[in-house]
mmCIF file of C-alpha atoms in Angstrom:
data_model
loop_
_atom_site.group_PDB
_atom_site.id
_atom_site.type_symbol
_atom_site.label_atom_id
_atom_site.label_comp_id
_atom_site.label_asym_id
_atom_site.label_seq_id
_atom_site.Cartn_x
_atom_site.Cartn_y
_atom_site.Cartn_z
ATOM 1 C CA UNK A 1 -7.539 -47.491 -71.943
ATOM 2 C CA UNK A 2 -9.160 -49.264 -69.030
ATOM 3 C CA UNK A 3 -12.075 -47.793 -67.159
ATOM 4 C CA UNK A 4 -11.735 -46.502 -63.628
ATOM 5 C CA UNK A 5 -14.560 -45.774 -61.210
ATOM 6 C CA UNK A 6 -12.758 -42.607 -60.077
ATOM 7 C CA UNK A 7 -13.455 -40.387 -63.065
ATOM 8 C CA UNK A 8 -15.463 -42.258 -65.679
ATOM 9 C CA UNK A 9 -15.110 -44.596 -68.617
ATOM 10 C CA UNK A 10 -13.058 -42.376 -70.917
ATOM 11 C CA UNK A 11 -9.909 -42.224 -68.819
ATOM 12 C CA UNK A 12 -7.142 -44.440 -67.530
ATOM 13 C CA UNK A 13 -5.627 -44.249 -64.045
ATOM 14 C CA UNK A 14 -2.097 -43.643 -62.898
ATOM 15 C CA UNK A 15 -2.154 -44.293 -59.154
ATOM 16 C CA UNK A 16 0.955 -43.815 -57.031
ATOM 17 C CA UNK A 17 2.116 -42.465 -53.676
ATOM 18 C CA UNK A 18 4.495 -39.524 -53.823
ATOM 19 C CA UNK A 19 7.046 -38.717 -51.129
ATOM 20 C CA UNK A 20 9.410 -35.810 -51.844
ATOM 21 C CA UNK A 21 12.956 -35.819 -50.446
ATOM 22 C CA UNK A 22 12.964 -34.623 -46.882
ATOM 23 C CA UNK A 23 9.175 -34.868 -46.551
ATOM 24 C CA UNK A 24 8.645 -38.505 -45.776
ATOM 25 C CA UNK A 25 7.997 -38.539 -42.031
ATOM 26 C CA UNK A 26 4.756 -38.627 -40.104
ATOM 27 C CA UNK A 27 6.184 -36.178 -37.606
ATOM 28 C CA UNK A 28 6.589 -33.192 -39.958
ATOM 29 C CA UNK A 29 4.527 -30.029 -39.826
ATOM 30 C CA UNK A 30 1.260 -29.556 -41.685
ATOM 31 C CA UNK A 31 -0.735 -26.512 -42.750
ATOM 32 C CA UNK A 32 0.149 -23.417 -40.803
ATOM 33 C CA UNK A 33 3.681 -24.642 -39.995
ATOM 34 C CA UNK A 34 5.110 -25.851 -36.731
ATOM 35 C CA UNK A 35 3.662 -28.666 -34.648
ATOM 36 C CA UNK A 36 1.645 -30.968 -36.859
ATOM 37 C CA UNK A 37 3.068 -34.144 -35.379
ATOM 38 C CA UNK A 38 1.229 -37.224 -36.586
ATOM 39 C CA UNK A 39 0.584 -35.780 -40.049
ATOM 40 C CA UNK A 40 2.084 -37.740 -42.902
ATOM 41 C CA UNK A 41 3.692 -35.959 -45.853
ATOM 42 C CA UNK A 42 3.002 -38.894 -48.155
ATOM 43 C CA UNK A 43 0.821 -37.784 -51.071
ATOM 44 C CA UNK A 44 -1.227 -40.419 -52.893
ATOM 45 C CA UNK A 45 -2.013 -39.396 -56.446
ATOM 46 C CA UNK A 46 -4.522 -40.608 -58.988
ATOM 47 C CA UNK A 47 -4.039 -39.144 -62.456
ATOM 48 C CA UNK A 48 -6.299 -39.841 -65.423
ATOM 49 C CA UNK A 49 -7.052 -38.550 -68.920
ATOM 50 C CA UNK A 50 -10.290 -36.911 -69.948
ATOM 51 C CA UNK A 51 -11.625 -35.552 -73.212
ATOM 52 C CA UNK A 52 -13.424 -32.205 -73.221
ATOM 53 C CA UNK A 53 -16.426 -31.214 -75.369
ATOM 54 C CA UNK A 54 -13.994 -29.625 -77.852
ATOM 55 C CA UNK A 55 -12.179 -32.953 -78.263
ATOM 56 C CA UNK A 56 -9.056 -31.789 -76.420
ATOM 57 C CA UNK A 57 -7.536 -34.351 -74.054
ATOM 58 C CA UNK A 58 -6.214 -33.292 -70.669
ATOM 59 C CA UNK A 59 -5.244 -34.831 -67.343
ATOM 60 C CA UNK A 60 -7.112 -34.578 -64.070
ATOM 61 C CA UNK A 61 -5.441 -35.399 -60.791
ATOM 62 C CA UNK A 62 -6.625 -36.174 -57.284
ATOM 63 C CA UNK A 63 -3.959 -35.915 -54.571
ATOM 64 C CA UNK A 64 -5.098 -37.293 -51.245
ATOM 65 C CA UNK A 65 -3.938 -38.604 -47.869
ATOM 66 C CA UNK A 66 -3.967 -42.278 -46.945
ATOM 67 C CA UNK A 67 -7.099 -41.928 -44.828
ATOM 68 C CA UNK A 68 -10.470 -40.309 -45.534
ATOM 69 C CA UNK A 69 -10.056 -36.615 -46.451
ATOM 70 C CA UNK A 70 -11.594 -33.994 -44.199
ATOM 71 C CA UNK A 71 -12.041 -31.459 -47.024
ATOM 72 C CA UNK A 72 -11.725 -31.049 -50.795
ATOM 73 C CA UNK A 73 -9.757 -28.207 -52.400
ATOM 74 C CA UNK A 74 -9.688 -27.357 -56.121
ATOM 75 C CA UNK A 75 -6.460 -25.582 -57.116
ATOM 76 C CA UNK A 76 -6.136 -23.529 -60.314
ATOM 77 C CA UNK A 77 -2.656 -22.180 -61.027
ATOM 78 C CA UNK A 78 -1.734 -18.944 -62.822
ATOM 79 C CA UNK A 79 -1.467 -18.608 -66.588
ATOM 80 C CA UNK A 80 2.228 -19.478 -66.363
ATOM 81 C CA UNK A 81 1.310 -23.028 -65.255
ATOM 82 C CA UNK A 82 -0.440 -25.122 -67.912
ATOM 83 C CA UNK A 83 0.469 -28.748 -67.265
ATOM 84 C CA UNK A 84 0.538 -30.978 -64.217
ATOM 85 C CA UNK A 85 4.153 -31.693 -63.179
ATOM 86 C CA UNK A 86 5.338 -28.548 -64.956
ATOM 87 C CA UNK A 87 8.537 -26.921 -63.679
ATOM 88 C CA UNK A 88 9.097 -23.270 -62.811
ATOM 89 C CA UNK A 89 8.774 -21.093 -59.724
ATOM 90 C CA UNK A 90 4.978 -20.743 -59.919
ATOM 91 C CA UNK A 91 4.494 -24.459 -60.590
ATOM 92 C CA UNK A 92 6.689 -25.353 -57.633
ATOM 93 C CA UNK A 93 4.683 -23.069 -55.348
ATOM 94 C CA UNK A 94 1.427 -24.728 -56.482
ATOM 95 C CA UNK A 95 2.995 -28.159 -55.876
ATOM 96 C CA UNK A 96 4.069 -27.100 -52.378
ATOM 97 C CA UNK A 97 0.532 -25.915 -51.649
ATOM 98 C CA UNK A 98 -0.880 -29.251 -52.790
ATOM 99 C CA UNK A 99 1.456 -31.165 -50.476
ATOM 100 C CA UNK A 100 0.633 -28.849 -47.579
ATOM 101 C CA UNK A 101 -3.111 -29.302 -48.047
ATOM 102 C CA UNK A 102 -2.810 -33.080 -48.241
ATOM 103 C CA UNK A 103 -0.637 -33.106 -45.114
ATOM 104 C CA UNK A 104 -3.468 -31.233 -43.381
ATOM 105 C CA UNK A 105 -5.922 -33.965 -44.385
ATOM 106 C CA UNK A 106 -7.489 -32.552 -47.560
ATOM 107 C CA UNK A 107 -7.753 -34.036 -51.026
ATOM 108 C CA UNK A 108 -6.693 -31.705 -53.852
ATOM 109 C CA UNK A 109 -8.116 -31.635 -57.381
ATOM 110 C CA UNK A 110 -6.087 -30.185 -60.279
ATOM 111 C CA UNK A 111 -6.020 -30.454 -64.079
ATOM 112 C CA UNK A 112 -4.055 -29.462 -67.157
ATOM 113 C CA UNK A 113 -4.961 -26.081 -68.622
ATOM 114 C CA UNK A 114 -4.640 -24.760 -72.200
ATOM 115 C CA UNK A 115 -1.180 -23.357 -72.803
ATOM 116 C CA UNK A 116 -0.846 -19.587 -73.261
ATOM 117 C CA UNK A 117 1.844 -17.748 -75.160
ATOM 118 C CA UNK A 118 3.964 -15.700 -72.735
ATOM 119 C CA UNK A 119 3.271 -11.971 -72.917
ATOM 120 C CA UNK A 120 -0.119 -12.273 -74.618
ATOM 121 C CA UNK A 121 -2.902 -10.186 -73.030
ATOM 122 C CA UNK A 122 -5.521 -12.177 -71.148
ATOM 123 C CA UNK A 123 -8.879 -12.354 -72.925
ATOM 124 C CA UNK A 124 -12.324 -13.374 -71.685
ATOM 125 C CA UNK A 125 -11.951 -16.580 -73.707
ATOM 126 C CA UNK A 126 -8.890 -17.547 -71.628
ATOM 127 C CA UNK A 127 -10.929 -17.239 -68.443
ATOM 128 C CA UNK A 128 -13.897 -19.083 -69.956
ATOM 129 C CA UNK A 129 -11.995 -22.120 -71.188
ATOM 130 C CA UNK A 130 -10.305 -22.493 -67.815
ATOM 131 C CA UNK A 131 -13.651 -22.216 -66.033
ATOM 132 C CA UNK A 132 -14.914 -25.021 -68.287
ATOM 133 C CA UNK A 133 -11.937 -27.196 -67.331
ATOM 134 C CA UNK A 134 -12.566 -26.585 -63.634
ATOM 135 C CA UNK A 135 -16.201 -27.563 -64.052
ATOM 136 C CA UNK A 136 -15.176 -30.821 -65.746
ATOM 137 C CA UNK A 137 -12.578 -31.440 -63.025
ATOM 138 C CA UNK A 138 -15.163 -31.172 -60.252
ATOM 139 C CA UNK A 139 -17.726 -33.192 -62.210
ATOM 140 C CA UNK A 140 -15.183 -35.990 -62.732
ATOM 141 C CA UNK A 141 -14.766 -36.320 -58.968
ATOM 142 C CA UNK A 142 -18.245 -35.318 -57.831
ATOM 143 C CA UNK A 143 -18.908 -38.653 -56.145
ATOM 144 C CA UNK A 144 -15.600 -38.328 -54.243
ATOM 145 C CA UNK A 145 -15.979 -34.757 -52.974
ATOM 146 C CA UNK A 146 -15.805 -35.008 -49.195
ATOM 147 C CA UNK A 147 -16.269 -32.409 -46.490
ATOM 148 C CA UNK A 148 -16.190 -28.650 -47.117
ATOM 149 C CA UNK A 149 -15.249 -27.572 -50.652
ATOM 150 C CA UNK A 150 -12.540 -24.943 -51.144
ATOM 151 C CA UNK A 151 -11.339 -23.265 -54.342
ATOM 152 C CA UNK A 152 -7.898 -21.659 -54.695
ATOM 153 C CA UNK A 153 -7.067 -19.703 -57.860
ATOM 154 C CA UNK A 154 -3.902 -17.810 -58.760
ATOM 155 C CA UNK A 155 -4.203 -14.800 -61.096
ATOM 156 C CA UNK A 156 -5.778 -16.140 -64.330
ATOM 157 C CA UNK A 157 -6.769 -19.280 -62.440
ATOM 158 C CA UNK A 158 -8.503 -17.041 -59.900
ATOM 159 C CA UNK A 159 -10.462 -15.297 -62.646
ATOM 160 C CA UNK A 160 -11.509 -18.731 -63.940
ATOM 161 C CA UNK A 161 -12.746 -19.632 -60.449
ATOM 162 C CA UNK A 162 -14.842 -16.452 -60.389
ATOM 163 C CA UNK A 163 -16.318 -17.168 -63.830
ATOM 164 C CA UNK A 164 -17.312 -20.659 -62.694
ATOM 165 C CA UNK A 165 -18.975 -19.304 -59.548
ATOM 166 C CA UNK A 166 -20.732 -16.588 -61.540
ATOM 167 C CA UNK A 167 -22.161 -19.113 -63.992
ATOM 168 C CA UNK A 168 -23.983 -21.172 -61.370
ATOM 169 C CA UNK A 169 -22.568 -24.394 -62.821
ATOM 170 C CA UNK A 170 -20.953 -24.992 -59.433
ATOM 171 C CA UNK A 171 -23.685 -24.712 -56.835
ATOM 172 C CA UNK A 172 -21.636 -24.196 -53.687
ATOM 173 C CA UNK A 173 -18.180 -23.529 -52.327
ATOM 174 C CA UNK A 174 -17.405 -23.153 -48.649
ATOM 175 C CA UNK A 175 -14.142 -21.244 -49.042
ATOM 176 C CA UNK A 176 -12.704 -19.362 -52.012
ATOM 177 C CA UNK A 177 -9.138 -18.006 -52.046
ATOM 178 C CA UNK A 178 -8.120 -15.746 -54.947
ATOM 179 C CA UNK A 179 -4.476 -14.738 -55.386
ATOM 180 C CA UNK A 180 -3.572 -11.567 -57.296
ATOM 181 C CA UNK A 181 -7.090 -11.043 -58.700
ATOM 182 C CA UNK A 182 -7.889 -7.382 -59.407
ATOM 183 C CA UNK A 183 -11.493 -6.613 -60.325
ATOM 184 C CA UNK A 184 -12.374 -3.646 -62.506
ATOM 185 C CA UNK A 185 -16.096 -4.446 -62.466
ATOM 186 C CA UNK A 186 -18.596 -6.250 -60.271
ATOM 187 C CA UNK A 187 -18.430 -10.037 -59.960
ATOM 188 C CA UNK A 188 -21.855 -11.474 -59.064
ATOM 189 C CA UNK A 189 -21.569 -15.005 -57.690
ATOM 190 C CA UNK A 190 -24.564 -17.203 -58.429
ATOM 191 C CA UNK A 191 -23.132 -20.072 -56.380
ATOM 192 C CA UNK A 192 -23.599 -20.256 -52.630
ATOM 193 C CA UNK A 193 -20.212 -19.206 -51.249
ATOM 194 C CA UNK A 194 -19.305 -19.039 -47.576
ATOM 195 C CA UNK A 195 -16.261 -16.760 -47.755
ATOM 196 C CA UNK A 196 -13.913 -15.173 -50.281
ATOM 197 C CA UNK A 197 -10.328 -14.276 -49.380
ATOM 198 C CA UNK A 198 -8.481 -11.929 -51.725
ATOM 199 C CA UNK A 199 -4.758 -12.484 -51.163
ATOM 200 C CA UNK A 200 -2.140 -10.138 -52.613
ATOM 201 C CA UNK A 201 1.599 -9.856 -52.466
ATOM 202 C CA UNK A 202 2.457 -6.601 -50.732
ATOM 203 C CA UNK A 203 4.765 -5.657 -53.632
ATOM 204 C CA UNK A 204 2.254 -6.474 -56.388
ATOM 205 C CA UNK A 205 1.927 -3.002 -57.950
ATOM 206 C CA UNK A 206 -0.577 -2.266 -60.733
ATOM 207 C CA UNK A 207 -0.214 0.616 -63.210
ATOM 208 C CA UNK A 208 -3.137 2.475 -64.795
ATOM 209 C CA UNK A 209 -2.940 4.972 -67.665
ATOM 210 C CA UNK A 210 -4.237 8.341 -66.493
ATOM 211 C CA UNK A 211 -5.357 9.537 -69.963
ATOM 212 C CA UNK A 212 -5.495 8.272 -73.530
ATOM 213 C CA UNK A 213 -2.522 10.353 -74.576
ATOM 214 C CA UNK A 214 -0.294 9.230 -71.745
ATOM 215 C CA UNK A 215 2.370 8.054 -74.187
ATOM 216 C CA UNK A 216 2.819 11.553 -75.623
ATOM 217 C CA UNK A 217 5.410 13.980 -74.238
ATOM 218 C CA UNK A 218 3.979 16.160 -71.488
ATOM 219 C CA UNK A 219 1.143 13.760 -70.607
ATOM 220 C CA UNK A 220 0.477 12.541 -67.104
ATOM 221 C CA UNK A 221 2.473 9.470 -66.031
ATOM 222 C CA UNK A 222 0.655 6.202 -65.279
ATOM 223 C CA UNK A 223 -0.831 5.873 -61.816
ATOM 224 C CA UNK A 224 0.742 3.048 -59.814
ATOM 225 C CA UNK A 225 -1.461 1.520 -57.126
ATOM 226 C CA UNK A 226 -0.590 -0.932 -54.389
ATOM 227 C CA UNK A 227 -2.748 -3.803 -53.108
ATOM 228 C CA UNK A 228 -3.722 -1.861 -49.996
ATOM 229 C CA UNK A 229 -5.807 0.299 -52.364
ATOM 230 C CA UNK A 230 -6.971 -1.924 -55.230
ATOM 231 C CA UNK A 231 -7.541 -4.860 -52.866
ATOM 232 C CA UNK A 232 -10.311 -3.004 -51.039
ATOM 233 C CA UNK A 233 -11.798 -1.878 -54.353
ATOM 234 C CA UNK A 234 -11.854 -5.458 -55.579
ATOM 235 C CA UNK A 235 -13.410 -6.722 -52.344
ATOM 236 C CA UNK A 236 -16.331 -4.313 -52.711
ATOM 237 C CA UNK A 237 -16.962 -5.650 -56.208
ATOM 238 C CA UNK A 238 -17.477 -9.260 -55.087
ATOM 239 C CA UNK A 239 -21.191 -9.718 -54.414
ATOM 240 C CA UNK A 240 -23.461 -12.725 -54.514
ATOM 241 C CA UNK A 241 -26.950 -14.114 -54.651
ATOM 242 C CA UNK A 242 -26.336 -15.493 -51.160
ATOM 243 C CA UNK A 243 -24.744 -13.727 -48.157
ATOM 244 C CA UNK A 244 -20.944 -14.071 -48.097
ATOM 245 C CA UNK A 245 -17.958 -12.538 -46.359
ATOM 246 C CA UNK A 246 -15.078 -11.025 -48.351
ATOM 247 C CA UNK A 247 -11.687 -10.400 -46.754
ATOM 248 C CA UNK A 248 -8.393 -8.951 -48.003
ATOM 249 C CA UNK A 249 -4.983 -10.234 -46.897
ATOM 250 C CA UNK A 250 -1.634 -8.692 -47.861
ATOM 251 C CA UNK A 251 1.558 -10.736 -47.644
ATOM 252 C CA UNK A 252 4.515 -8.381 -47.355
ATOM 253 C CA UNK A 253 7.622 -8.920 -49.452
ATOM 254 C CA UNK A 254 5.817 -11.005 -52.100
ATOM 255 C CA UNK A 255 4.837 -10.317 -55.712
ATOM 256 C CA UNK A 256 1.892 -11.070 -57.983
ATOM 257 C CA UNK A 257 1.914 -14.865 -57.681
ATOM 258 C CA UNK A 258 3.328 -14.706 -54.136
ATOM 259 C CA UNK A 259 6.942 -15.191 -55.114
ATOM 260 C CA UNK A 260 9.428 -13.435 -52.774
ATOM 261 C CA UNK A 261 10.745 -10.129 -54.125
ATOM 262 C CA UNK A 262 12.964 -9.291 -51.152
ATOM 263 C CA UNK A 263 15.461 -11.401 -49.225
ATOM 264 C CA UNK A 264 13.885 -13.273 -46.333
ATOM 265 C CA UNK A 265 10.274 -12.298 -47.058
ATOM 266 C CA UNK A 266 8.371 -12.393 -43.749
ATOM 267 C CA UNK A 267 5.449 -14.520 -44.970
ATOM 268 C CA UNK A 268 5.203 -18.127 -46.089
ATOM 269 C CA UNK A 269 2.514 -17.999 -48.803
ATOM 270 C CA UNK A 270 1.839 -21.735 -48.693
ATOM 271 C CA UNK A 271 0.950 -21.703 -44.991
ATOM 272 C CA UNK A 272 -1.213 -18.593 -45.433
ATOM 273 C CA UNK A 273 -3.138 -20.055 -48.367
ATOM 274 C CA UNK A 274 -3.643 -23.453 -46.738
ATOM 275 C CA UNK A 275 -4.987 -21.788 -43.599
ATOM 276 C CA UNK A 276 -7.602 -19.900 -45.632
ATOM 277 C CA UNK A 277 -8.571 -22.769 -47.902
ATOM 278 C CA UNK A 278 -9.296 -25.256 -45.114
ATOM 279 C CA UNK A 279 -11.826 -25.201 -42.272
ATOM 280 C CA UNK A 280 -10.416 -25.282 -38.776
ATOM 281 C CA UNK A 281 -10.035 -28.854 -37.482
#
């Protein structure tokens, strides 16, 4: 495969503009909805193959506007999304977020992730291998990172973002947005991070066993907690080597990966996430 200056000598490029049906005008809204006239919805994409230290090949992708980007955002989807261009409700939400960020003038970095078997419990190794992929993704585009750097991670992708920031392999991030991440223990960020937003669907309920014998007759039922409780607990567990602000945002009517669970949910998750991932113009 031919070399490309975008990501290094071991990959080949696939460069193309992408305009989705109904999104092709310069007068359509950008991040935050409404207004946004003058923003183009055309997404230019550069996709290339890389080979990791374990020999596994995977794709990295840079989605960007026609002009110079005003910010860079790394997006890590949930465990249900493994491949770029994958279908499914979660994958479509991630794709919508990418288009919204590009329309607002940012470039977006994404990559393939190792596939997980549905229903399997998440292990530390799952978080670690995804953190490694994110590190390689940023390194592949290091010379192209422009403006403030944001990181957006959904569920398992959010845990991978935390592991990367804890490791110190990524030295800074201006904005970090974590979706559906519940922390049972302290997360100490070695990287210099400006702000962390913990975003939860208002209907994302978490159950905890109240005792070891909770499956036996007569035992206490599991405790079910809502994000208004575990969100604040998680926020207090995010600390860092450098000063940072941690905020919690609940989006009513949405579930774990911000899919609507009620008709006409009052919040648009894409607009909310884009607003938090990008600096104000």
